[in-house]
PDB file of C-alpha atoms in Angstrom:
ATOM      1  CA  TYR A 245      45.700   5.509  -9.157  1.00 70.00           C
ATOM      2  CA  PRO A 246      43.771   3.009  -6.950  1.00 75.00           C
ATOM      3  CA  PHE A 247      41.134   5.687  -6.287  1.00 74.00           C
ATOM      4  CA  ALA A 248      40.652   6.150 -10.065  1.00 78.00           C
ATOM      5  CA  VAL A 249      40.316   2.409 -10.639  1.00 79.00           C
ATOM      6  CA  ARG A 250      37.778   2.065  -7.811  1.00 72.00           C
ATOM      7  CA  THR A 251      35.790   4.984  -9.149  1.00 74.00           C
ATOM      8  CA  PHE A 252      35.851   3.616 -12.716  1.00 78.00           C
ATOM      9  CA  VAL A 253      34.557   0.244 -11.504  1.00 73.00           C
ATOM     10  CA  PHE A 254      31.380   2.017 -10.338  1.00 69.00           C
ATOM     11  CA  ALA A 255      31.108   4.709 -12.973  1.00 75.00           C
ATOM     12  CA  MET A 256      31.031   2.302 -15.887  1.00 75.00           C
ATOM     13  CA  PRO A 257      28.007   0.225 -14.748  1.00 71.00           C
ATOM     14  CA  LEU A 258      26.222   3.388 -13.625  1.00 70.00           C
ATOM     15  CA  SER A 259      26.673   4.841 -17.087  1.00 73.00           C
ATOM     16  CA  MET A 260      25.041   1.774 -18.575  1.00 72.00           C
ATOM     17  CA  ALA A 261      21.855   2.741 -16.790  1.00 76.00           C
ATOM     18  CA  CYS A 262      21.531   5.925 -18.811  1.00 76.00           C
ATOM     19  CA  PRO A 263      19.087   4.474 -21.439  1.00 75.00           C
ATOM     20  CA  ILE A 264      16.674   3.254 -18.733  1.00 76.00           C
ATOM     21  CA  MET A 265      16.993   6.461 -16.759  1.00 79.00           C
ATOM     22  CA  LEU A 266      16.259   8.428 -19.917  1.00 80.00           C
ATOM     23  CA  GLU A 267      13.232   6.234 -20.642  1.00 77.00           C
ATOM     24  CA  SER A 268      11.945   6.741 -17.112  1.00 80.00           C
ATOM     25  CA  LEU A 269      12.244  10.523 -17.495  1.00 82.00           C
ATOM     26  CA  LEU A 270      10.792  10.784 -21.010  1.00 84.00           C
ATOM     27  CA  PHE A 271       7.989   8.244 -20.763  1.00 82.00           C
ATOM     28  CA  ASP A 272       7.073   8.585 -17.088  1.00 83.00           C
ATOM     29  CA  LEU A 273       8.033   5.152 -15.881  1.00 80.00           C
ATOM     30  CA  ARG A 274       6.768   5.965 -12.386  1.00 85.00           C
ATOM     31  CA  THR A 275       3.130   5.885 -13.553  1.00 88.00           C
ATOM     32  CA  ARG A 276       3.503   3.276 -16.305  1.00 83.00           C
ATOM     33  CA  ASN A 277       5.278   0.674 -14.186  1.00 82.00           C
ATOM     34  CA  PRO A 278       5.817   1.780 -10.575  1.00 87.00           C
ATOM     35  CA  THR A 279       7.310  -1.562  -9.511  1.00 85.00           C
ATOM     36  CA  LEU A 280      10.020  -1.403 -12.119  1.00 84.00           C
ATOM     37  CA  PHE A 281      10.653   2.262 -11.262  1.00 86.00           C
ATOM     38  CA  VAL A 282      11.160   1.495  -7.544  1.00 90.00           C
ATOM     39  CA  TYR A 283      13.427  -1.536  -8.160  1.00 90.00           C
ATOM     40  CA  PHE A 284      15.507   0.284 -10.765  1.00 86.00           C
ATOM     41  CA  TYR A 285      16.193   3.416  -8.743  1.00 88.00           C
ATOM     42  CA  ARG A 286      16.639   1.556  -5.477  1.00 93.00           C
ATOM     43  CA  ARG A 287      19.259  -0.618  -7.204  1.00 90.00           C
ATOM     44  CA  TYR A 288      21.323   2.409  -8.113  1.00 86.00           C
ATOM     45  CA  CYS A 289      20.925   3.843  -4.637  1.00 92.00           C
ATOM     46  CA  TRP A 290      22.423   0.597  -3.279  1.00 93.00           C
ATOM     47  CA  LEU A 291      25.250   0.839  -5.779  1.00 87.00           C
ATOM     48  CA  LEU A 292      25.989   4.424  -4.783  1.00 88.00           C
ATOM     49  CA  VAL A 293      26.102   3.407  -1.092  1.00 93.00           C
ATOM     50  CA  ALA A 294      28.378   0.475  -1.967  1.00 90.00           C
ATOM     51  CA  ALA A 295      30.647   2.828  -3.974  1.00 85.00           C
ATOM     52  CA  PHE A 296      30.763   5.241  -1.066  1.00 89.00           C
ATOM     53  CA  PHE A 297      31.966   2.571   1.386  1.00 89.00           C
ATOM     54  CA  ASN A 298      34.404   1.063  -1.116  1.00 84.00           C
ATOM     55  CA  VAL A 299      36.016   4.349  -2.091  1.00 84.00           C
ATOM     56  CA  SER A 300      35.976   6.145   1.255  1.00 87.00           C
ATOM     57  CA  LYS A 301      37.066   3.244   3.543  1.00 84.00           C
ATOM     58  CA  ILE A 302      34.952   4.964   6.213  1.00 86.00           C
ATOM     59  CA  PRO A 303      34.621   2.381   9.063  1.00 86.00           C
ATOM     60  CA  GLU A 304      38.322   1.536   9.296  1.00 84.00           C
ATOM     61  CA  ARG A 305      39.369   5.149   8.913  1.00 85.00           C
ATOM     62  CA  ILE A 306      37.235   6.285  11.834  1.00 84.00           C
ATOM     63  CA  GLN A 307      38.331   3.486  14.214  1.00 84.00           C
ATOM     64  CA  PRO A 308      41.543   1.836  12.943  1.00 83.00           C
ATOM     65  CA  GLY A 309      41.830  -1.741  14.172  1.00 82.00           C
ATOM     66  CA  LEU A 310      38.215  -2.066  15.264  1.00 84.00           C
ATOM     67  CA  PHE A 311      36.832  -3.082  11.847  1.00 80.00           C
ATOM     68  CA  ASP A 312      39.636  -5.437  10.764  1.00 78.00           C
ATOM     69  CA  ILE A 313      37.481  -8.583  10.847  1.00 79.00           C
ATOM     70  CA  VAL A 314      33.798  -7.521  11.028  1.00 82.00           C
ATOM     71  CA  GLY A 315      32.373  -4.373   9.508  1.00 85.00           C
ATOM     72  CA  HIS A 316      35.210  -3.632   7.085  1.00 86.00           C
ATOM     73  CA  SER A 317      34.296  -1.331   4.193  1.00 87.00           C
ATOM     74  CA  HIS A 318      34.878  -4.161   1.708  1.00 88.00           C
ATOM     75  CA  GLN A 319      32.323  -6.295   3.513  1.00 91.00           C
ATOM     76  CA  LEU A 320      29.827  -3.452   3.465  1.00 92.00           C
ATOM     77  CA  PHE A 321      30.595  -3.037  -0.219  1.00 90.00           C
ATOM     78  CA  HIS A 322      29.618  -6.657  -0.848  1.00 92.00           C
ATOM     79  CA  ILE A 323      26.422  -6.389   1.220  1.00 94.00           C
ATOM     80  CA  PHE A 324      25.180  -3.331  -0.664  1.00 94.00           C
ATOM     81  CA  THR A 325      26.260  -4.780  -3.989  1.00 90.00           C
ATOM     82  CA  PHE A 326      24.240  -7.910  -3.207  1.00 94.00           C
ATOM     83  CA  LEU A 327      21.192  -5.734  -2.425  1.00 95.00           C
ATOM     84  CA  SER A 328      21.577  -3.997  -5.789  1.00 91.00           C
ATOM     85  CA  ILE A 329      21.794  -7.351  -7.595  1.00 90.00           C
ATOM     86  CA  TYR A 330      18.714  -8.533  -5.713  1.00 94.00           C
ATOM     87  CA  ASP A 331      16.753  -5.508  -6.938  1.00 92.00           C
ATOM     88  CA  GLN A 332      18.123  -5.997 -10.446  1.00 87.00           C
ATOM     89  CA  VAL A 333      16.796  -9.548 -10.533  1.00 90.00           C
ATOM     90  CA  HIS A 334      13.385  -8.298  -9.437  1.00 91.00           C
ATOM     91  CA  TYR A 335      13.145  -5.575 -12.046  1.00 84.00           C
ATOM     92  CA  VAL A 336      14.320  -7.889 -14.791  1.00 84.00           C
ATOM     93  CA  GLU A 337      11.678 -10.430 -13.794  1.00 90.00           C
ATOM     94  CA  ASP A 338       9.024  -7.730 -13.606  1.00 86.00           C
ATOM     95  CA  GLY A 339      10.060  -6.307 -16.997  1.00 80.00           C
ATOM     96  CA  LEU A 340       9.949  -9.759 -18.613  1.00 84.00           C
ATOM     97  CA  ALA A 341       6.526 -10.445 -17.126  1.00 87.00           C
ATOM     98  CA  GLU A 342       5.258  -7.138 -18.587  1.00 81.00           C
ATOM     99  CA  PHE A 343       6.762  -8.002 -21.952  1.00 80.00           C
ATOM    100  CA  LEU A 344       5.171 -11.462 -21.994  1.00 86.00           C
ATOM    101  CA  LYS A 345       1.752  -9.966 -21.284  1.00 88.00           C
ATOM    102  CA  ALA A 346       1.845  -7.878 -24.467  1.00 82.00           C
ATOM    103  CA  PRO A 347       4.701  -8.762 -26.839  1.00 73.00           C
ATOM    104  CA  LEU A 348       5.811  -6.138 -29.321  1.00 77.00           C
ATOM    105  CA  ASP A 349       5.392  -6.334 -33.059  1.00 82.00           C
ATOM    106  CA  ALA A 350       7.969  -8.262 -35.064  1.00 84.00           C
ATOM    107  CA  PRO A 351      11.006  -6.206 -36.042  1.00 85.00           C
ATOM    108  CA  THR A 352      11.148  -4.770 -39.547  1.00 90.00           C
ATOM    109  CA  TYR A 353      14.007  -4.828 -42.003  1.00 89.00           C
ATOM    110  CA  LEU A 354      14.410  -1.023 -41.777  1.00 88.00           C
ATOM    111  CA  GLY A 355      14.233  -1.147 -37.989  1.00 87.00           C
ATOM    112  CA  THR A 356      17.046  -3.693 -37.701  1.00 90.00           C
ATOM    113  CA  VAL A 357      19.386  -3.576 -40.704  1.00 94.00           C
ATOM    114  CA  GLY A 358      18.595   0.114 -41.299  1.00 92.00           C
ATOM    115  CA  TYR A 359      19.726   1.089 -37.791  1.00 91.00           C
ATOM    116  CA  MET A 360      22.817  -1.096 -38.147  1.00 94.00           C
ATOM    117  CA  LEU A 361      23.787   0.647 -41.414  1.00 95.00           C
ATOM    118  CA  LEU A 362      23.123   4.049 -39.851  1.00 94.00           C
ATOM    119  CA  LEU A 363      25.362   3.172 -36.901  1.00 93.00           C
ATOM    120  CA  THR A 364      28.078   1.886 -39.250  1.00 95.00           C
ATOM    121  CA  LEU A 365      27.912   5.137 -41.228  1.00 96.00           C
ATOM    122  CA  CYS A 366      28.279   7.179 -38.027  1.00 94.00           C
ATOM    123  CA  LEU A 367      31.262   5.114 -36.958  1.00 93.00           C
ATOM    124  CA  VAL A 368      32.892   5.584 -40.367  1.00 95.00           C
ATOM    125  CA  VAL A 369      32.388   9.374 -40.090  1.00 94.00           C
ATOM    126  CA  VAL A 370      33.961   9.397 -36.606  1.00 91.00           C
ATOM    127  CA  VAL A 371      36.936   7.261 -37.673  1.00 90.00           C
ATOM    128  CA  ARG A 372      37.522   9.447 -40.751  1.00 89.00           C
ATOM    129  CA  ARG A 373      37.402  12.534 -38.526  1.00 87.00           C
ATOM    130  CA  PHE A 374      40.017  11.086 -36.169  1.00 84.00           C
ATOM    131  CA  LEU A 375      42.214  10.038 -39.101  1.00 84.00           C
ATOM    132  CA  SER A 376      42.077  13.539 -40.583  1.00 82.00           C
ATOM    133  CA  VAL A 377      43.064  15.016 -37.215  1.00 75.00           C
ATOM    134  CA  ALA A 378      45.945  12.542 -36.967  1.00 65.00           C
ATOM    135  CA  ASP A 379      47.124  13.604 -40.437  1.00 67.00           C
ATOM    136  CA  LEU A 380      47.051  17.288 -39.354  1.00 64.00           C
ATOM    137  CA  CYS A 381      49.115  16.441 -36.289  1.00 67.00           C
ATOM    138  CA  LYS A 382      51.800  14.810 -38.393  1.00 69.00           C
ATOM    139  CA  GLN A 383      52.212  17.962 -40.509  1.00 65.00           C
TER     140      GLN A 383
END
């Protein structure tokens, strides 16, 4: 159970990176904005290293008692998490600077309310599907 909770704590934020990772693959972020590309991927490398130390408890497993005060896996977790946040701040600042250089067009009615209505329709379809499955289970 604690292993699952620790893993979930890292899997959830990593899954939130999927849109940016998809953008970097589809639109070649490496050539369009190399600074953002480096900061973004380095951030997730730091998070993976932090997750490794937090989940594996490596230093104190190898030498029990030696890493009780300095070098504990939880301390390493915080160091690598800080490094990931540091990179995140840099890529957010860089992304905002790029946006301010050439702002996008104003949003349209169809591009805002239209997408909201489409999302609502999809959610209604999913809920109806689950309700129909629940009715079948009762019978």
